[in-house]
Amino acid sequence: MYAVRLASEIDFEGWRQAARRLRLADIEPPQVVWRVGEEAGLFDGAEPPPPPPDTGFSAPRAFVELAQGVILHRDPARFELLYRLLWRLKAEPELMAVATDADVAAAQLMRKQVRDAEHKMHAFLRFRRVDEPDDPEAVETYVAWFEPAHHIVERGVDFFVHRMANLRFSILTPEVCAHWNGTLSFSPGVDGSQAPPEDALEEDWRVYFASIFNPARVNAELMAQHMPRRYWKNMPEARLIPELVSRAKGRTEAMVQAPPTVPSARVRRKAAPAEVPVAPGDAPADLTQVAAALQACRRCDLWRDATQGVPGEGPGDAPLMFVGEQPGDMEDLKGRPFIGPAGQLFNRALAEAGVPREAAYVTNAVKHFKHEPRGKRRIHAKPNAGEVKACRWWLETERTLVKPKVIVALGATAGLSVFGRSVAVTRERGVMGEVEGGALGFLTVHPSFLLRLPDEASKAAEFERFVRDLGEAYALM
Ligand code: URA
């Protein structure tokens, strides 16, 4: 029997060195026990024979990445599972691709649970201010108490360091505490009695949460899945949840009965054009004229219920053009494309694909917000083919002025406008060939398709695919 003693629960390097030596000495997995403790020395008792000097040995990258995540799991069997996988990889080099294999599946599940725990730390950890806010000498200092499901504090703290680099903070947990004051350090864990008391921001959190809480979207089961109760006690807003949920049904009914909101007079006044620079039907000479002339558009009826026409945005000579469907609620109020939830997801995907949004021209196939009132909300309605056709004149005008090299249609409505025919996004996704005016056309999904996907796994997979598409379109330039 061989006993390996790792320096800590997350001692990946120690595990790797021991596993390597054991594997090279052909020590079978049942002959190894894995322990964590401080009396270190990699091997307790018998040591495996040293490897022959020229033995080459490397585990596939997919395995190493998986192992780095799995090691952070709380299950004590993880070290053994990883060694078993490493052992098997010699005879089964393609093992990591066999998702149905029990060991591979168990390891992947552990990695997923670790990732979820890290995500929950980012989402549910709440800092409380502990310095004296009225003291001008005091350095802003925050403390949070958190009970992570796995050993993720050392890895998860980077997220906060990036966001709070200029402040001081500590994250206290039962196993380890992380401290940032310009440099990062760790100390042993503490118990919950050290958790910081409520601070003055607490009430602000609750007011904010109550104001964004949408009773029509309550699904208590889903909510408990995403925000497990174990995290509630550290979250000021969680105290409101039972009451808000119990009142949700009544509030939803009231919302349905209420008359729709109309954009305020101030928003409408601001959106109204001072003067229209070109006669209807005359082609605007530049993008500023497009934006002004759009406000007088009567090519279809959508202008009647919209606050304003939303023109494209971006450099007048951008080599890359993105075309969405139509402005949403927020775009309608602000007069700018892709700034609401779909726009934020779009920005995130662009950033991951390395595509600078500010270098692209971003616009829509339809320039006015088509919607139906539902209670207090204005619900997106899909533009029909006649509306898309009527609005195509504006897209052509923008295309003629900007002269992009590549045009990316986001979703089927954009596809209809850009390619002049119905497209099947799933089947035709990718490069579409030359479009009118000489640009290269590219078809992909609309970001709100990703927002509507029901589960996290397909969301993540589709997001990655979308990022790949954006990168591919960018490379075409
Ligand atoms: N969806 C779109 O297609 N365009 C926008 O501008 C916003 C959401």
Coordinates of C-alpha atoms and ligand atoms in Angstrom, one line a residue:
M1 CA 0.0 0.0 0.0
Y2 CA 1.2 3.5 -0.7
A3 CA -0.2 6.5 1.2
V4 CA 0.1 10.0 -0.3
R5 CA -0.2 13.0 1.9
L6 CA -1.1 16.2 0.2
A7 CA -0.3 19.6 1.7
S8 CA -3.9 20.9 1.5
E9 CA -7.4 20.1 0.1
I10 CA -6.5 22.0 -3.1
D11 CA -2.9 20.8 -3.5
F12 CA -3.1 20.0 -7.2
E13 CA 0.7 20.1 -7.7
G14 CA 1.2 17.6 -4.9
W15 CA -1.4 15.3 -6.4
R16 CA 0.1 15.6 -9.8
Q17 CA 3.7 14.8 -8.7
A18 CA 2.6 11.8 -6.7
A19 CA 0.2 10.5 -9.4
R20 CA 3.0 10.8 -11.9
R21 CA 5.5 8.8 -9.9
L22 CA 2.9 6.2 -9.0
R23 CA 1.8 5.8 -12.6
L24 CA 5.3 5.4 -13.9
A25 CA 6.0 2.8 -11.2
D26 CA 2.8 0.9 -12.4
I27 CA 1.2 1.2 -8.9
E28 CA -2.5 0.3 -9.4
P29 CA -5.2 2.7 -8.0
P30 CA -6.5 0.3 -5.3
Q31 CA -2.9 0.3 -3.8
V32 CA -2.9 4.0 -3.1
V33 CA -4.6 5.9 -0.3
W34 CA -4.8 9.7 -0.5
R35 CA -4.8 11.9 2.6
V36 CA -4.7 15.6 3.3
G37 CA -2.7 16.9 6.3
E38 CA 0.2 19.0 7.4
E39 CA 2.7 16.4 8.5
A40 CA 3.6 16.4 4.8
G41 CA 6.2 14.4 3.0
L42 CA 4.6 13.3 -0.2
F43 CA 4.5 9.6 0.7
D44 CA 3.7 8.3 4.2
G45 CA 5.6 5.1 4.5
A46 CA 6.5 3.2 1.4
E47 CA 7.7 5.3 -1.6
P48 CA 7.2 4.1 -5.2
P49 CA 10.5 3.4 -7.0
P50 CA 11.9 6.5 -8.7
P51 CA 10.9 6.6 -12.4
P52 CA 13.5 5.6 -15.0
P53 CA 15.4 8.8 -16.1
D54 CA 14.2 9.0 -19.7
T55 CA 10.5 8.1 -19.2
G56 CA 8.3 10.5 -21.1
F57 CA 4.8 10.8 -19.7
S58 CA 2.2 13.4 -20.3
A59 CA -1.5 13.3 -19.6
P60 CA -3.9 14.8 -22.2
R61 CA -4.7 18.5 -21.7
A62 CA -8.4 17.7 -21.4
F63 CA -7.6 15.6 -18.4
V64 CA -5.3 18.1 -16.7
E65 CA -8.0 20.8 -17.1
L66 CA -10.6 18.6 -15.7
A67 CA -8.4 17.5 -12.8
Q68 CA -7.7 21.1 -11.9
G69 CA -11.4 21.7 -11.4
V70 CA -12.2 18.4 -9.7
I71 CA -9.5 18.8 -7.1
L72 CA -11.5 21.7 -5.7
H73 CA -14.5 19.4 -5.0
R74 CA -15.3 18.5 -1.4
D75 CA -15.7 14.7 -2.1
P76 CA -12.7 12.9 -0.4
A77 CA -12.9 10.3 -3.2
R78 CA -11.8 12.8 -5.8
F79 CA -8.1 12.1 -5.6
E80 CA -8.6 8.4 -6.1
L81 CA -11.1 9.0 -9.0
L82 CA -8.5 11.2 -10.7
Y83 CA -5.7 8.7 -10.3
R84 CA -8.0 6.0 -11.6
L85 CA -8.7 8.1 -14.7
L86 CA -5.0 8.8 -15.1
W87 CA -4.2 5.1 -14.8
R88 CA -6.8 4.1 -17.4
L89 CA -5.6 6.8 -19.9
K90 CA -2.5 4.8 -20.8
A91 CA -4.6 1.9 -22.2
E92 CA -7.5 4.1 -23.3
P93 CA -6.0 7.3 -24.7
E94 CA -9.5 8.5 -26.0
L95 CA -11.1 8.0 -22.6
M96 CA -11.8 11.7 -21.9
A97 CA -14.1 11.8 -24.9
V98 CA -16.3 9.0 -23.6
A99 CA -18.9 11.0 -21.7
T100 CA -20.9 7.8 -20.9
D101 CA -17.9 6.3 -18.9
A102 CA -18.8 6.2 -15.2
D103 CA -15.4 7.7 -14.1
V104 CA -15.4 10.4 -16.8
A105 CA -19.1 11.3 -16.0
A106 CA -18.4 11.4 -12.2
A107 CA -15.4 13.7 -12.7
Q108 CA -17.3 16.0 -15.1
L109 CA -20.2 16.2 -12.7
M110 CA -17.7 17.2 -9.9
R111 CA -16.2 19.9 -12.1
K112 CA -19.6 21.3 -12.9
Q113 CA -20.5 21.4 -9.2
V114 CA -17.3 23.2 -8.5
R115 CA -18.0 25.7 -11.3
D116 CA -21.6 26.2 -9.9
A117 CA -20.2 26.8 -6.4
E118 CA -17.8 29.4 -7.8
H119 CA -20.6 31.1 -9.7
K120 CA -22.7 31.2 -6.5
M121 CA -19.8 32.8 -4.6
H122 CA -19.6 35.5 -7.2
A123 CA -23.4 36.0 -7.3
F124 CA -24.4 35.6 -3.6
L125 CA -21.5 36.9 -1.6
R126 CA -22.4 40.2 0.1
F127 CA -19.8 42.6 1.5
R128 CA -20.5 44.8 4.5
R129 CA -18.6 47.9 5.2
V130 CA -16.7 47.8 8.4
D131 CA -14.6 51.0 8.5
E132 CA -16.1 54.2 9.8
P133 CA -17.7 55.9 6.7
D134 CA -17.6 59.3 8.3
D135 CA -13.9 59.2 9.1
P136 CA -12.0 60.9 6.2
E137 CA -8.8 59.0 7.1
A138 CA -10.4 55.6 7.0
V139 CA -9.7 53.3 4.0
E140 CA -12.9 51.8 2.7
T141 CA -12.9 48.2 4.0
Y142 CA -15.4 45.5 3.5
V143 CA -15.9 42.1 5.0
A144 CA -18.1 39.2 3.8
W145 CA -19.0 35.9 5.4
F146 CA -19.6 33.0 3.0
E147 CA -20.0 29.2 3.2
P148 CA -18.9 27.8 -0.1
A149 CA -20.1 24.4 -1.2
H150 CA -16.5 23.4 -2.4
H151 CA -12.9 24.5 -2.0
I152 CA -13.2 27.4 -4.3
V153 CA -12.2 30.4 -2.2
E154 CA -8.6 30.7 -3.4
R155 CA -9.7 30.5 -7.0
G156 CA -13.0 32.5 -6.7
V157 CA -11.4 35.5 -4.9
D158 CA -9.7 36.8 -8.1
F159 CA -13.1 37.8 -9.4
F160 CA -13.4 40.3 -6.4
V161 CA -9.8 41.4 -6.7
H162 CA -10.5 42.6 -10.2
R163 CA -13.6 44.5 -9.2
M164 CA -12.4 45.9 -5.9
A165 CA -8.8 46.5 -6.6
N166 CA -8.7 49.9 -4.9
L167 CA -10.5 48.8 -1.7
R168 CA -9.7 46.5 1.1
F169 CA -11.7 43.4 1.8
S170 CA -11.7 40.1 3.5
I171 CA -13.8 37.1 2.7
L172 CA -14.3 34.9 5.8
T173 CA -15.2 31.3 5.4
P174 CA -15.1 28.3 7.8
E175 CA -12.0 26.8 6.1
V176 CA -9.9 29.7 4.8
C177 CA -10.1 33.5 4.7
A178 CA -8.9 35.6 1.9
H179 CA -7.7 39.2 2.4
W180 CA -7.0 41.9 -0.1
N181 CA -5.2 45.2 0.7
G182 CA -3.3 45.6 -2.6
T183 CA -1.8 42.1 -2.1
L184 CA -3.7 38.9 -1.6
S185 CA -3.2 36.8 1.5
F186 CA -4.9 33.9 3.2
S187 CA -5.5 32.9 6.8
P188 CA -7.2 29.9 8.5
G189 CA -11.0 29.8 8.5
V190 CA -13.1 31.2 11.3
D191 CA -16.6 30.5 12.6
G192 CA -19.8 32.3 11.7
S193 CA -19.7 34.5 14.9
Q194 CA -17.1 36.6 13.1
A195 CA -19.6 37.5 10.3
P196 CA -19.9 41.2 10.0
P197 CA -23.0 43.0 11.2
E198 CA -25.5 44.7 8.9
D199 CA -24.3 48.0 7.4
A200 CA -26.0 51.1 6.1
L201 CA -26.1 49.6 2.5
E202 CA -28.3 46.8 3.5
E203 CA -31.6 48.7 3.3
D204 CA -30.5 50.0 -0.2
W205 CA -30.1 46.4 -1.3
R206 CA -33.5 45.5 -0.2
V207 CA -35.1 48.5 -1.9
Y208 CA -33.3 47.7 -5.1
F209 CA -34.3 44.0 -5.0
A210 CA -37.9 44.8 -4.3
S211 CA -38.0 47.2 -7.2
I212 CA -36.5 44.8 -9.8
F213 CA -38.5 41.8 -8.5
N214 CA -41.0 40.8 -11.3
P215 CA -43.9 38.9 -9.8
A216 CA -45.0 37.7 -13.2
R217 CA -41.8 35.7 -13.6
V218 CA -41.8 34.0 -10.2
N219 CA -41.0 30.3 -10.3
A220 CA -40.3 29.5 -6.7
E221 CA -38.8 26.1 -7.5
L222 CA -36.4 27.5 -10.1
M223 CA -35.5 30.3 -7.7
A224 CA -34.6 27.9 -5.0
Q225 CA -32.4 26.0 -7.4
H226 CA -30.6 29.1 -8.6
M227 CA -30.3 30.7 -5.2
P228 CA -30.1 27.9 -2.7
R229 CA -31.3 28.7 0.8
R230 CA -27.9 28.1 2.4
Y231 CA -26.8 31.4 0.9
W232 CA -29.9 33.4 2.0
K233 CA -28.7 34.3 5.5
N234 CA -25.9 36.4 4.1
M235 CA -28.0 38.2 1.6
P236 CA -29.9 41.2 2.8
E237 CA -32.5 41.0 0.1
A238 CA -33.2 37.3 0.7
R239 CA -35.3 38.2 3.8
L240 CA -37.9 39.7 1.4
I241 CA -38.3 36.7 -0.8
P242 CA -41.0 34.8 1.1
E243 CA -43.2 37.8 1.3
L244 CA -42.6 38.9 -2.3
V245 CA -43.3 35.4 -3.5
S246 CA -46.5 35.1 -1.5
R247 CA -47.8 38.5 -2.9
A248 CA -46.7 37.6 -6.5
K249 CA -50.0 36.2 -7.7
G250 CA -52.0 39.3 -6.6
R251 CA -49.5 41.7 -8.0
T252 CA -49.4 39.8 -11.4
E253 CA -53.2 40.1 -11.7
A254 CA -53.0 43.8 -10.9
M255 CA -50.3 44.2 -13.5
V256 CA -52.5 42.5 -16.2
Q257 CA -55.4 44.8 -15.3
A258 CA -53.3 48.0 -15.3
P259 CA -53.2 50.2 -18.4
P260 CA -49.9 50.0 -20.4
T261 CA -47.2 52.5 -19.6
V262 CA -46.6 55.1 -22.2
P263 CA -43.2 56.7 -22.6
S264 CA -43.1 59.9 -20.7
A265 CA -43.7 63.3 -22.4
R266 CA -40.1 64.1 -21.8
V267 CA -38.9 61.0 -23.6
R268 CA -41.3 61.7 -26.5
R269 CA -40.2 65.3 -26.8
K270 CA -36.6 64.3 -26.8
A271 CA -37.2 61.7 -29.5
A272 CA -39.2 64.1 -31.7
P273 CA -36.9 65.4 -34.6
A274 CA -36.3 69.2 -34.6
E275 CA -36.5 69.1 -38.4
V276 CA -36.3 66.4 -41.0
P277 CA -33.3 67.1 -43.3
V278 CA -34.6 65.2 -46.4
A279 CA -37.9 64.8 -48.1
P280 CA -39.5 61.4 -47.5
G281 CA -38.1 58.9 -50.0
D282 CA -35.0 61.0 -50.8
A283 CA -31.8 59.2 -49.8
P284 CA -30.1 60.8 -46.7
A285 CA -26.5 61.9 -47.5
D286 CA -25.0 60.6 -44.3
L287 CA -25.7 58.7 -41.1
T288 CA -26.7 61.8 -39.2
Q289 CA -29.4 62.5 -41.8
V290 CA -30.5 58.9 -41.6
A291 CA -31.0 59.2 -37.8
A292 CA -33.1 62.4 -38.3
A293 CA -35.1 61.4 -41.3
L294 CA -36.0 58.1 -39.6
Q295 CA -38.1 60.0 -37.2
A296 CA -40.4 61.0 -40.0
C297 CA -40.7 57.5 -41.4
R298 CA -44.3 56.4 -42.3
R299 CA -43.3 53.4 -44.5
C300 CA -45.4 51.2 -42.2
D301 CA -47.5 51.6 -39.1
L302 CA -45.0 50.7 -36.5
W303 CA -44.0 54.4 -35.8
R304 CA -47.4 55.0 -34.2
D305 CA -46.7 53.0 -31.0
A306 CA -43.0 53.5 -30.8
T307 CA -41.2 56.3 -28.9
Q308 CA -38.8 56.9 -31.8
G309 CA -37.1 55.2 -34.7
V310 CA -33.8 53.7 -33.6
P311 CA -31.0 54.1 -36.2
G312 CA -27.8 52.1 -36.3
E313 CA -24.7 53.1 -34.3
G314 CA -21.0 52.8 -35.1
P315 CA -18.3 54.2 -37.4
G316 CA -19.6 55.5 -40.8
D317 CA -17.0 53.3 -42.5
A318 CA -17.1 50.2 -40.3
P319 CA -15.9 47.1 -42.2
L320 CA -18.3 45.0 -40.2
M321 CA -22.0 45.4 -39.8
F322 CA -24.3 43.6 -37.4
V323 CA -28.1 43.5 -38.1
G324 CA -30.5 42.6 -35.4
E325 CA -34.3 42.2 -35.5
Q326 CA -35.8 45.4 -34.1
P327 CA -35.2 47.7 -31.1
G328 CA -36.5 46.4 -27.7
D329 CA -38.2 48.3 -24.9
M330 CA -35.0 49.9 -23.7
E331 CA -33.7 50.7 -27.1
D332 CA -37.0 52.3 -28.0
L333 CA -36.8 54.6 -24.9
K334 CA -33.1 55.5 -25.4
G335 CA -32.9 55.6 -29.2
R336 CA -29.8 53.3 -29.4
P337 CA -29.6 49.7 -30.7
F338 CA -28.7 46.7 -28.6
I339 CA -28.4 48.3 -25.1
G340 CA -31.0 46.1 -23.3
P341 CA -30.6 42.5 -22.0
A342 CA -30.0 41.1 -25.5
G343 CA -27.5 43.8 -26.1
Q344 CA -25.6 43.0 -23.0
L345 CA -25.3 39.4 -23.9
F346 CA -24.2 40.5 -27.4
N347 CA -21.5 42.7 -25.9
R348 CA -20.3 39.8 -23.7
A349 CA -20.1 37.5 -26.7
L350 CA -18.3 40.1 -28.8
A351 CA -15.8 40.6 -26.0
E352 CA -15.1 36.9 -25.7
A353 CA -14.7 36.6 -29.5
G354 CA -12.2 39.6 -29.4
V355 CA -14.5 41.7 -31.7
P356 CA -14.5 45.4 -30.6
R357 CA -18.1 46.5 -30.8
E358 CA -17.0 50.1 -31.3
A359 CA -15.3 49.1 -34.6
A360 CA -18.6 47.7 -36.0
Y361 CA -21.8 49.3 -37.2
V362 CA -24.7 47.8 -35.2
T363 CA -28.3 48.2 -36.5
N364 CA -31.6 46.5 -36.9
A365 CA -33.7 45.2 -39.8
V366 CA -36.7 47.1 -38.4
K367 CA -36.2 50.5 -36.9
H368 CA -39.3 50.9 -34.7
F369 CA -40.2 48.8 -31.6
K370 CA -43.2 46.5 -32.4
H371 CA -44.9 45.5 -29.2
E372 CA -48.1 44.6 -27.5
P373 CA -49.2 46.0 -24.1
R374 CA -49.5 43.5 -21.3
G375 CA -50.4 45.1 -18.1
K376 CA -47.6 47.6 -17.3
R377 CA -45.2 46.0 -19.7
R378 CA -44.7 46.4 -23.4
I379 CA -44.1 42.9 -24.8
H380 CA -42.0 42.4 -27.9
A381 CA -44.0 41.3 -31.0
K382 CA -42.2 39.9 -34.0
P383 CA -42.3 42.1 -37.1
N384 CA -44.1 40.6 -40.1
A385 CA -42.6 40.2 -43.6
G386 CA -44.4 43.4 -44.8
E387 CA -42.9 45.5 -42.0
V388 CA -39.4 44.0 -42.7
K389 CA -39.8 44.7 -46.4
A390 CA -40.9 48.3 -45.8
C391 CA -38.0 48.9 -43.5
R392 CA -35.4 47.4 -45.8
W393 CA -35.1 50.8 -47.5
W394 CA -33.4 52.1 -44.3
L395 CA -31.1 49.1 -44.0
E396 CA -30.1 49.5 -47.7
T397 CA -29.4 53.2 -47.1
E398 CA -27.2 52.4 -44.1
R399 CA -25.4 49.7 -46.1
T400 CA -24.8 52.0 -49.0
L401 CA -23.3 54.7 -46.8
V402 CA -21.2 52.5 -44.5
K403 CA -20.1 50.0 -47.2
P404 CA -19.2 47.1 -44.8
K405 CA -17.1 44.2 -46.0
V406 CA -19.0 41.7 -43.9
I407 CA -22.6 41.9 -42.8
V408 CA -23.7 39.6 -40.0
A409 CA -27.5 38.9 -39.8
L410 CA -28.5 38.0 -36.2
G411 CA -31.5 35.7 -36.5
A412 CA -34.2 35.0 -39.1
T413 CA -35.7 38.5 -39.3
A414 CA -32.4 40.1 -39.9
G415 CA -31.7 37.2 -42.4
L416 CA -34.9 38.1 -44.3
S417 CA -33.8 41.7 -44.6
V418 CA -30.1 41.1 -45.4
F419 CA -30.5 38.3 -47.8
G420 CA -33.9 39.2 -49.2
R421 CA -35.5 35.8 -48.6
S422 CA -36.5 33.6 -45.7
V423 CA -33.6 31.8 -44.1
A424 CA -33.4 28.7 -41.8
V425 CA -30.9 29.8 -39.2
T426 CA -30.1 26.3 -37.9
R427 CA -29.5 24.9 -41.4
E428 CA -27.8 27.8 -43.1
R429 CA -25.8 29.3 -40.2
G430 CA -22.4 30.5 -41.3
V431 CA -21.0 32.2 -44.4
M432 CA -23.8 33.0 -46.9
G433 CA -21.9 34.4 -49.9
E434 CA -22.0 37.8 -51.4
V435 CA -25.0 40.1 -50.8
E436 CA -26.3 43.1 -52.7
G437 CA -23.6 45.8 -52.7
G438 CA -20.8 43.3 -52.6
A439 CA -20.4 42.6 -48.9
L440 CA -20.0 39.0 -47.6
G441 CA -23.1 37.8 -45.7
F442 CA -22.9 35.8 -42.6
L443 CA -25.9 34.3 -40.7
T444 CA -26.0 33.4 -37.0
V445 CA -28.5 33.3 -34.2
H446 CA -30.0 36.3 -32.4
P447 CA -28.7 36.9 -28.9
S448 CA -32.2 36.7 -27.4
F449 CA -32.4 33.1 -28.6
L450 CA -29.7 32.4 -26.0
L451 CA -31.6 34.3 -23.4
R452 CA -34.6 32.1 -23.9
L453 CA -32.9 28.7 -23.6
P454 CA -34.3 26.9 -20.6
D455 CA -31.2 25.3 -19.0
E456 CA -27.7 26.4 -18.1
A457 CA -25.9 23.7 -20.1
S458 CA -27.5 24.5 -23.4
K459 CA -27.1 28.2 -22.7
A460 CA -23.4 27.7 -22.1
A461 CA -23.0 25.5 -25.2
E462 CA -24.9 27.9 -27.5
F463 CA -23.1 30.9 -26.1
E464 CA -19.8 29.3 -27.0
R465 CA -21.1 28.6 -30.5
F466 CA -22.3 32.1 -30.9
V467 CA -18.9 33.4 -29.8
R468 CA -17.2 31.2 -32.4
D469 CA -19.5 32.5 -35.1
L470 CA -18.7 36.1 -34.2
G471 CA -15.0 35.4 -34.3
E472 CA -15.4 33.6 -37.6
A473 CA -17.3 36.6 -39.1
Y474 CA -14.7 39.0 -37.8
A475 CA -11.9 36.9 -39.3
L476 CA -13.6 37.2 -42.8
M477 CA -12.7 40.8 -42.9
Ligands
URA1 N1 -32.9 43.0 -30.2 C1 -32.6 43.5 -31.4 O1 -32.7 42.7 -32.4 N2 -32.1 44.7 -31.6 C2 -31.9 45.5 -30.6 O2 -31.5 46.6 -30.8 C3 -32.3 45.1 -29.3 C4 -32.7 43.8 -29.1

